Every structure is written in structure tokens, then in C-alpha cells.
Short mmCIF file of C-alpha atoms and ligand atoms in Angstrom, two decimals:
data_model
loop_
_atom_site.label_atom_id
_atom_site.label_comp_id
_atom_site.label_asym_id
_atom_site.label_seq_id
_atom_site.Cartn_x
_atom_site.Cartn_y
_atom_site.Cartn_z
CA MET A 1 -18.02 46.58 24.48
CA THR A 2 -14.92 45.86 22.87
CA GLN A 3 -15.83 45.48 19.08
CA GLN A 4 -14.38 42.00 17.16
CA SER A 5 -12.61 42.00 14.45
CA LYS A 6 -14.83 40.45 11.36
CA THR A 7 -13.63 39.45 7.48
CA ALA A 8 -15.75 39.29 4.82
CA LYS A 9 -14.43 38.34 0.89
CA ALA A 10 -16.58 38.95 -2.18
CA VAL A 11 -16.28 38.60 -5.86
CA ALA A 12 -17.46 41.00 -8.51
CA CYS A 13 -17.56 40.94 -12.27
CA ALA A 14 -16.59 43.94 -14.13
CA ASN A 15 -19.28 45.46 -16.67
CA ILE A 16 -19.17 47.23 -20.45
CA ALA A 17 -21.51 49.54 -21.43
CA LEU A 18 -23.65 49.13 -24.29
CA ILE A 19 -25.43 52.60 -23.65
CA LYS A 20 -22.60 54.66 -21.83
CA TYR A 21 -22.13 56.84 -19.02
CA TRP A 22 -20.84 59.99 -18.99
CA GLY A 23 -21.17 63.17 -17.30
CA LYS A 24 -22.68 63.70 -13.47
CA ARG A 25 -25.30 65.54 -12.38
CA ASP A 26 -24.02 65.78 -8.67
CA ILE A 27 -20.05 65.43 -8.14
CA ALA A 28 -20.68 64.49 -4.39
CA LEU A 29 -23.05 62.49 -4.10
CA ASN A 30 -22.13 60.91 -7.57
CA LEU A 31 -25.14 61.06 -9.80
CA PRO A 32 -25.63 60.49 -13.34
CA ALA A 33 -26.67 62.57 -15.75
CA VAL A 34 -27.47 59.79 -17.97
CA GLY A 35 -29.02 56.15 -17.21
CA SER A 36 -27.15 53.64 -18.69
CA ILE A 37 -27.58 49.78 -19.90
CA SER A 38 -24.66 47.47 -19.62
CA LEU A 39 -23.36 43.61 -19.95
CA THR A 40 -21.84 41.81 -16.52
CA LEU A 41 -18.44 40.17 -17.85
CA GLU A 42 -17.47 36.76 -16.61
CA ALA A 43 -14.01 36.51 -17.00
CA LEU A 44 -13.12 40.08 -15.78
CA LYS A 45 -13.23 39.80 -12.22
CA THR A 46 -12.05 41.52 -8.91
CA GLN A 47 -11.55 39.53 -5.62
CA THR A 48 -11.92 41.68 -2.49
CA ARG A 49 -11.19 40.62 0.90
CA ALA A 50 -12.08 43.39 3.99
CA THR A 51 -11.42 43.38 7.67
CA PHE A 52 -12.09 45.34 10.79
CA ASP A 53 -10.41 45.19 12.88
CA PRO A 54 -9.80 47.09 16.71
CA ASN A 55 -6.29 46.59 16.40
CA LEU A 56 -5.46 48.65 13.48
CA ASP A 57 -4.03 52.63 13.51
CA LYS A 58 -5.69 53.44 10.59
CA ASP A 59 -6.84 51.85 6.66
CA TYR A 60 -4.79 48.71 4.99
CA LEU A 61 -5.19 48.82 1.34
CA ILE A 62 -3.55 46.68 -0.82
CA ILE A 63 -4.44 46.34 -4.84
CA ASN A 64 -3.13 43.79 -6.96
CA ASP A 65 -0.74 42.82 -4.09
CA GLN A 66 0.78 46.58 -3.46
CA GLN A 67 -0.13 49.78 -1.58
CA ALA A 68 -3.21 51.39 -2.79
CA SER A 69 -1.80 55.08 -4.62
CA GLU A 70 -2.70 58.03 -3.11
CA SER A 71 -5.07 58.48 -5.06
CA GLN A 72 -6.80 55.31 -4.48
CA ARG A 73 -6.36 55.50 -1.32
CA LYS A 74 -8.08 58.33 -0.79
CA ARG A 75 -11.27 57.54 -2.86
CA ILE A 76 -11.47 54.09 -1.10
CA GLU A 77 -11.40 55.36 2.69
CA LYS A 78 -13.75 57.90 1.67
CA PHE A 79 -15.75 55.11 0.52
CA LEU A 80 -14.91 52.95 4.09
CA ASP A 81 -15.93 56.32 5.90
CA ILE A 82 -19.33 55.92 4.29
CA ILE A 83 -19.76 52.67 5.37
CA ARG A 84 -18.72 52.90 9.10
CA GLU A 85 -21.09 55.83 9.36
CA LYS A 86 -23.99 53.82 7.61
CA SER A 87 -23.08 50.64 9.99
CA GLY A 88 -22.06 52.34 13.03
CA ASN A 89 -18.70 50.83 13.07
CA ARG A 90 -15.87 52.74 13.24
CA LEU A 91 -12.88 50.49 13.58
CA PHE A 92 -10.69 50.36 10.63
CA ALA A 93 -10.14 48.21 7.91
CA GLU A 94 -8.02 46.14 5.82
CA VAL A 95 -8.74 45.74 2.34
CA ARG A 96 -7.04 43.23 -0.28
CA SER A 97 -8.43 43.47 -3.57
CA ASP A 98 -7.40 41.81 -6.99
CA ASN A 99 -8.30 42.03 -10.31
CA ASN A 100 -7.64 39.49 -13.05
CA PHE A 101 -7.53 41.99 -15.58
CA PRO A 102 -4.78 45.56 -16.20
CA THR A 103 -6.02 48.15 -13.89
CA GLY A 104 -7.16 51.12 -15.13
CA ALA A 105 -6.76 51.07 -18.62
CA GLY A 106 -10.47 51.59 -19.67
CA LEU A 107 -11.76 47.90 -18.65
CA ALA A 108 -13.72 49.49 -15.53
CA SER A 109 -11.99 48.11 -12.60
CA SER A 110 -13.62 50.78 -10.76
CA ALA A 111 -16.96 49.27 -11.20
CA SER A 112 -15.74 45.45 -10.05
CA ALA A 113 -13.73 47.23 -7.34
CA PHE A 114 -16.44 49.09 -6.13
CA ALA A 115 -19.11 46.41 -6.35
CA ALA A 116 -16.97 43.90 -4.83
CA LEU A 117 -16.19 46.12 -1.87
CA SER A 118 -19.48 47.49 -1.16
CA LEU A 119 -20.52 43.71 -0.51
CA ALA A 120 -17.35 42.40 1.13
CA ALA A 121 -17.03 45.63 3.57
CA THR A 122 -20.62 46.27 4.48
CA HIS A 123 -20.85 42.62 5.57
CA ALA A 124 -17.73 42.83 7.45
CA SER A 125 -19.27 46.17 8.92
CA GLY A 126 -22.05 44.36 10.06
CA LEU A 127 -24.35 46.03 7.58
CA GLU A 128 -26.33 43.83 5.53
CA LEU A 129 -27.98 45.35 2.61
CA ASN A 130 -30.07 44.16 -0.31
CA LYS A 131 -28.93 44.53 -3.83
CA LYS A 132 -31.01 47.49 -4.52
CA ASP A 133 -29.08 49.85 -1.03
CA LEU A 134 -26.20 47.72 -2.09
CA SER A 135 -26.32 49.41 -5.95
CA GLY A 136 -26.70 52.81 -4.50
CA LEU A 137 -23.76 52.30 -2.16
CA SER A 138 -21.55 51.52 -4.70
CA ARG A 139 -22.11 54.51 -6.58
CA ARG A 140 -20.87 56.60 -4.14
CA GLY A 141 -17.30 54.73 -4.76
CA SER A 142 -18.04 54.90 -8.97
CA GLY A 143 -21.04 55.07 -11.27
CA SER A 144 -20.35 52.06 -13.30
CA ALA A 145 -19.71 49.94 -10.49
CA THR A 146 -23.56 49.97 -9.68
CA ARG A 147 -23.82 48.06 -12.44
CA SER A 148 -21.67 45.17 -11.17
CA ILE A 149 -23.93 44.41 -8.39
CA TYR A 150 -26.18 41.88 -11.19
CA GLY A 151 -25.40 40.02 -13.75
CA GLY A 152 -26.68 39.38 -17.49
CA PHE A 153 -28.01 42.77 -18.74
CA VAL A 154 -28.73 45.51 -15.95
CA GLU A 155 -29.24 49.29 -16.46
CA MET A 156 -28.10 52.08 -14.08
CA GLN A 157 -31.61 54.35 -13.32
CA ARG A 158 -31.16 57.58 -13.80
CA GLY A 159 -33.05 59.27 -10.88
CA LYS A 160 -34.79 62.67 -10.49
CA ASP A 161 -34.41 62.77 -6.55
CA ALA A 162 -31.35 65.35 -5.71
CA SER A 163 -30.81 62.97 -2.93
CA GLY A 164 -30.13 60.25 -4.93
CA LYS A 165 -32.51 57.46 -3.83
CA GLU A 166 -33.63 56.70 -6.96
CA ASP A 167 -30.07 56.64 -8.86
CA PHE A 168 -29.33 52.82 -8.59
CA ALA A 169 -29.00 49.70 -10.65
CA ILE A 170 -31.57 46.99 -11.89
CA GLN A 171 -31.46 43.81 -13.82
CA LEU A 172 -33.20 44.12 -17.11
CA ALA A 173 -32.50 40.10 -17.93
CA SER A 174 -29.98 37.42 -16.19
CA GLN A 175 -26.96 35.87 -17.33
CA ASP A 176 -28.99 33.02 -18.41
CA TYR A 177 -31.23 35.16 -20.91
CA TRP A 178 -28.63 35.55 -24.04
CA ASP A 179 -25.65 34.20 -24.82
CA LEU A 180 -23.37 36.74 -25.87
CA ARG A 181 -19.82 36.52 -26.33
CA LEU A 182 -17.05 39.23 -25.95
CA LEU A 183 -13.83 39.71 -27.06
CA ILE A 184 -11.79 42.11 -25.21
CA LEU A 185 -8.83 43.36 -27.24
CA ILE A 186 -5.92 44.60 -25.53
CA THR A 187 -3.81 47.04 -27.48
CA SER A 188 -2.22 49.05 -24.27
CA LYS A 189 -1.74 48.01 -20.87
CA GLU A 190 -0.43 51.72 -19.79
CA GLU A 191 -2.65 53.17 -17.32
CA LYS A 192 -4.92 56.02 -18.57
CA LYS A 193 -3.70 59.44 -18.74
CA MET A 194 -6.65 61.00 -17.27
CA GLY A 195 -9.57 59.23 -14.98
CA SER A 196 -13.30 58.94 -15.80
CA THR A 197 -14.57 60.96 -13.02
CA GLU A 198 -11.62 64.26 -14.65
CA ALA A 199 -12.76 63.78 -18.04
CA MET A 200 -16.44 63.22 -17.25
CA ASN A 201 -16.40 66.57 -15.03
CA LEU A 202 -14.00 68.22 -18.00
CA THR A 203 -16.52 67.48 -20.75
CA ALA A 204 -19.66 68.67 -18.72
CA LYS A 205 -17.71 71.79 -18.12
CA THR A 206 -16.40 72.57 -21.98
CA SER A 207 -17.93 70.50 -24.52
CA PRO A 208 -20.62 72.41 -26.44
CA TYR A 209 -22.30 69.04 -26.94
CA TYR A 210 -23.17 67.85 -23.69
CA GLN A 211 -26.71 68.92 -23.09
CA ASP A 212 -27.16 67.31 -26.51
CA TRP A 213 -25.70 64.20 -24.68
CA VAL A 214 -27.70 64.41 -22.24
CA ASN A 215 -30.95 65.15 -23.70
CA SER A 216 -30.49 62.50 -26.34
CA SER A 217 -29.90 59.77 -23.83
CA GLY A 218 -33.51 58.69 -23.49
CA LYS A 219 -34.25 57.72 -26.44
CA ASP A 220 -31.09 55.36 -26.69
CA LEU A 221 -31.97 53.87 -23.75
CA VAL A 222 -35.81 52.87 -25.02
CA GLU A 223 -34.07 51.32 -27.91
CA MET A 224 -31.72 49.57 -26.34
CA ARG A 225 -34.42 47.78 -23.39
CA LYS A 226 -36.44 46.99 -26.63
CA ALA A 227 -33.37 45.52 -28.77
CA ILE A 228 -32.60 43.52 -25.56
CA ARG A 229 -36.31 42.27 -24.97
CA GLU A 230 -36.60 41.34 -28.43
CA LYS A 231 -33.15 39.91 -28.63
CA ASP A 232 -32.39 41.37 -31.65
CA PHE A 233 -28.80 41.46 -32.14
CA GLU A 234 -28.23 43.80 -35.27
CA LYS A 235 -29.91 46.41 -33.67
CA LEU A 236 -28.22 45.80 -29.60
CA GLY A 237 -24.79 46.13 -31.54
CA ASP A 238 -25.95 48.85 -34.29
CA LEU A 239 -27.10 50.77 -30.98
CA ALA A 240 -23.80 50.35 -28.75
CA GLU A 241 -21.46 51.52 -31.79
CA TYR A 242 -23.74 54.60 -31.74
CA SER A 243 -23.49 55.38 -28.23
CA ALA A 244 -19.66 54.43 -27.86
CA MET A 245 -19.20 56.67 -30.79
CA LYS A 246 -21.35 59.53 -29.90
CA MET A 247 -19.26 59.24 -26.14
CA HIS A 248 -16.52 59.64 -27.83
CA ALA A 249 -17.02 62.63 -30.46
CA LEU A 250 -18.42 64.39 -26.54
CA THR A 251 -14.60 63.71 -24.86
CA LEU A 252 -13.05 64.84 -28.06
CA SER A 253 -14.98 67.88 -28.38
CA SER A 254 -13.86 68.55 -24.66
CA ARG A 255 -11.32 71.21 -23.92
CA PRO A 256 -8.53 70.37 -23.79
CA PRO A 257 -9.65 67.07 -25.99
CA VAL A 258 -9.68 63.75 -24.40
CA LEU A 259 -8.71 61.45 -27.01
CA TYR A 260 -8.40 57.53 -25.45
CA TRP A 261 -7.47 56.01 -28.95
CA ASN A 262 -4.85 54.86 -29.73
CA SER A 263 -3.94 53.85 -33.71
CA THR A 264 -4.52 50.00 -33.12
CA THR A 265 -7.96 51.03 -32.10
CA LEU A 266 -8.79 53.01 -35.05
CA GLU A 267 -7.68 50.18 -37.18
CA LEU A 268 -9.74 47.66 -35.01
CA ILE A 269 -13.10 49.54 -35.51
CA GLU A 270 -12.30 49.15 -39.35
CA GLN A 271 -11.90 45.73 -39.23
CA VAL A 272 -14.80 45.16 -36.81
CA ARG A 273 -16.86 47.09 -39.93
CA ALA A 274 -15.19 45.12 -42.39
CA LEU A 275 -15.68 41.80 -40.77
CA ARG A 276 -19.28 42.63 -40.64
CA HIS A 277 -19.81 43.83 -44.14
CA ASP A 278 -18.42 40.03 -44.86
CA GLY A 279 -20.79 39.15 -43.34
CA ILE A 280 -20.41 38.17 -39.53
CA PRO A 281 -22.54 39.51 -36.81
CA VAL A 282 -19.96 41.63 -34.65
CA TYR A 283 -19.95 44.54 -33.33
CA PHE A 284 -17.47 46.81 -31.18
CA THR A 285 -17.58 49.65 -28.16
CA ILE A 286 -14.77 51.63 -26.76
CA ASP A 287 -15.16 52.81 -23.66
CA ALA A 288 -12.79 55.47 -21.40
CA GLY A 289 -9.56 53.46 -23.22
CA PRO A 290 -7.75 51.90 -26.22
CA GLN A 291 -9.39 48.76 -25.55
CA VAL A 292 -11.90 47.29 -28.14
CA LYS A 293 -14.68 45.37 -26.85
CA VAL A 294 -16.20 43.33 -29.78
CA ILE A 295 -19.92 41.67 -29.56
CA SER A 296 -20.97 38.97 -31.25
CA LEU A 297 -22.48 35.80 -30.74
CA PRO A 298 -21.25 32.01 -29.88
CA ASP A 299 -21.04 30.59 -33.32
CA HIS A 300 -18.75 33.39 -34.61
CA ILE A 301 -16.54 33.73 -31.20
CA ASN A 302 -13.87 31.73 -32.70
CA THR A 303 -13.15 32.73 -36.02
CA LEU A 304 -13.04 36.19 -34.71
CA LYS A 305 -10.57 35.01 -32.16
CA SER A 306 -8.11 33.88 -34.61
CA HIS A 307 -9.30 36.99 -36.49
CA PHE A 308 -7.40 39.12 -34.22
CA GLU A 309 -5.04 37.01 -32.34
CA PHE A 310 -2.08 37.78 -34.23
CA PHE A 311 -3.73 41.40 -35.25
CA PRO A 312 -0.53 43.90 -35.03
CA GLY A 313 -0.87 45.93 -31.64
CA VAL A 314 -3.32 43.74 -30.24
CA GLU A 315 -1.44 42.76 -27.16
CA ASN A 316 -3.51 40.34 -25.12
CA ILE A 317 -7.69 38.93 -25.84
CA MET A 318 -10.07 38.09 -23.05
CA GLU A 319 -13.10 36.26 -24.07
CA SER A 320 -16.17 36.14 -21.99
CA LYS A 321 -19.65 35.41 -21.46
CA LEU A 322 -22.12 37.12 -19.67
CA GLY A 323 -21.56 37.27 -15.83
CA PRO A 324 -23.49 36.72 -12.27
CA ASP A 325 -24.47 38.95 -9.66
CA VAL A 326 -21.73 40.10 -7.24
CA GLU A 327 -21.35 37.38 -4.52
CA LEU A 328 -19.85 36.41 -1.08
CA ILE A 329 -17.51 33.37 -1.39
CA GLY A 330 -16.50 33.21 2.13
CA ASP A 331 -16.48 34.60 5.71
CA ASP A 332 -13.64 33.84 7.92
CA ASN A 333 -15.33 34.34 10.96
C1 2P0 B 401 -19.50 53.43 -18.68
N1 2P0 B 401 -17.73 54.95 -18.45
O1 2P0 B 401 -20.75 53.23 -18.99
C2 2P0 B 401 -18.87 54.56 -18.96
C3 2P0 B 401 -18.34 54.49 -20.67
C4 2P0 B 401 -16.35 54.76 -18.92
C5 2P0 B 401 -16.81 54.92 -20.13
O2 2P0 B 401 -18.85 54.47 -16.06
O3 2P0 B 401 -16.51 58.80 -11.89
O4 2P0 B 401 -15.60 55.04 -13.33
O5 2P0 B 401 -16.37 56.61 -10.65
O6 2P0 B 401 -18.69 57.45 -11.59
O7 2P0 B 401 -17.43 54.28 -13.39
C6 2P0 B 401 -16.34 54.78 -15.83
O8 2P0 B 401 -16.44 55.94 -14.92
O9 2P0 B 401 -16.75 57.16 -13.19
C7 2P0 B 401 -17.97 54.99 -16.92
P1 2P0 B 401 -16.78 57.36 -11.54
P2 2P0 B 401 -16.49 55.38 -13.61
O10 2P0 B 401 -19.51 52.27 -18.47
#
């Protein structure tokens, strides 16, 4: 039987972790060593179109209008192989993926990218997965992608089973549950020198604090779930800063040390603390890059935007509300 070409298109939002994921308990299956809790961001999106086509002689991968780099190609082909294996559709694919934000600079581009690719490529391959299985699948592309399957507040669960069957994300609360606002202060658009996967594995191998990081994560998750349940903004912000600082202390204690900040990052931390001292409800978090993500409430977001707009070293500001689940946006067949 000759197979026909089939296309699907999906859009997924990036997310930022309030309680950070850092470290893997199984590298091959990409099982996290710790659970994590995130917010999905409406303003940062990846749109991906996937076509499985009998006329292709290999996978064609275009990211932001450019051929995928060697490392991106390897990672995406491996992921497409998992989908080919699960669906029984052995055709090669053409994948086009576009971000509306800088790639690889600590803005979780792999999260929205693999969430969008999971939905578009499974659909195009003929495989229909529910959200739970889609989240588990996207983990094979990137751990943080599991969380971008859902909108609002999301928890990636650390499973106990070695197979990974319990390692998927769940939604804690939807996009409309609580109107939080975020500013993403971009301090550099350069690609980071060491990717998260490599840095996590280095940390696990060399940091003397790694086991304490793993052991202390359960308590952070319990407290953050409670802060979200009670809509306790101060508690949420305080825990988010604590988790971010603990993660960066961990990367700094690796050998060689991994430092994701630049001097503007540090100045922005001080700014957020000073603004809070002046009575503005505002907290920060930082991921595997020098950007500072500011978390606040609707009444204060314009004041904060004006404050940071012309701050030296801030190249660009993105504002976001909470975003929705991953979704299909059209199927050409
Ligand atoms: C997070 N980060 O929880 C943490 C905090 C960055 C800092 O998840 O190896 O690209 O693909 O599973 O998901 C970024 O790491 O790592 C990340 P892989 P991923 O958002």
C-alpha cells in the first residue's frame, strides 16, 4: 500500500519554571531527577508544521527559516524516529518550526518547540495521543516540553518507575485561574555556551550539592502547590526566587562551574529586590541563560515596564500573561 503525505500544524507556548527542573535520573529516557512547576507563557510561541511524505529521501528540518544545525538535526531526527516507531509510519518528514522569540538563549525554546512538534508530528504520522501521552512523548525531546503541553500552571511529575510511565506533566490550574503578569527582560540574544542537557549532566556528576538539591525538591513542590491553591502571591514569588537561586548555586558548584548570568542579570536581581522593598509585589526567576523573568500582578505591570524599559543592558522586553494548551492550528489534508 502506498502511503500518502499528511501534514499537521501546531502551536505551543514556552513556559518558565517556578520550581526548577535540573538533573536527570535516566539520560536515555530523559527522566527528571526532580519534579517541577511552571507557568505557560502566552507571548512566547513556537509554530510547527510537520509533513510525512513518501517523496522525501531524508528528514528536512527548517528552524526559523534556516536549516537545522547538526546538533538540532540529530535531536529532532531521534525524536521523529520515536514517533515513526510508535505510529508505524516509516516515512521521512519535513518539519518547519518558527519561534517568535530568540532561540537558545535561556528562553525555553526547546519546551515550546518539542511540545509543538509532538502534536504536529504525531498528528501527521496518524498517531492520536491524549494529553498525558503527548506530554510523556515530548519529554523524549526535552524535559521542559512536557509542561508546554498544558496552559496555565503545570507540574511535571517525577515518576518512580524506571520505565518512565509516570513521568509526564499535569495541569494544576488553567490559564484563567489567576491573572499573573510576566516581563521577560532580555539582556543578551547570544546563544548560550553550554546547553541545559550538558550542564545538568555535568552538575549531577560534579557538584557536591547535587544530592541535597534532589532531596530538598519535594518540599518546594508541596509549598508551591499550596501557594497556587491559596493564590498567595508573596509565597509563590518567594519560593520561585528560592528555587531559581538554589538551581544557580548548584550550577556554580559544578566543575568547571556553569555561570549563566551576565552583569545586567545581577543588576536586575538587585532592582527587583529594591522595587519590592518599595512596596511593589514583584519577584524574579532566571533559567539557563542571562535573561531575567519578572513576575508580578496586573496593577503593577505598567510601572514595572516603564522602570525596566530604558534600564542599561536590557535589550528588549517581552510581556506575557498565562498561555493556553498546545493546539492544532490547521491540517492541510
Ligand atoms: C526548567 N530548565 O525547569 C529548567 C530550569 C532550565 C532552567 O528545563 O535536557 O531543555 O531537554 O530535558 O528542558 C531547560 O532544560 O532540558 C530547563 P532537557 P531542557 O525550566
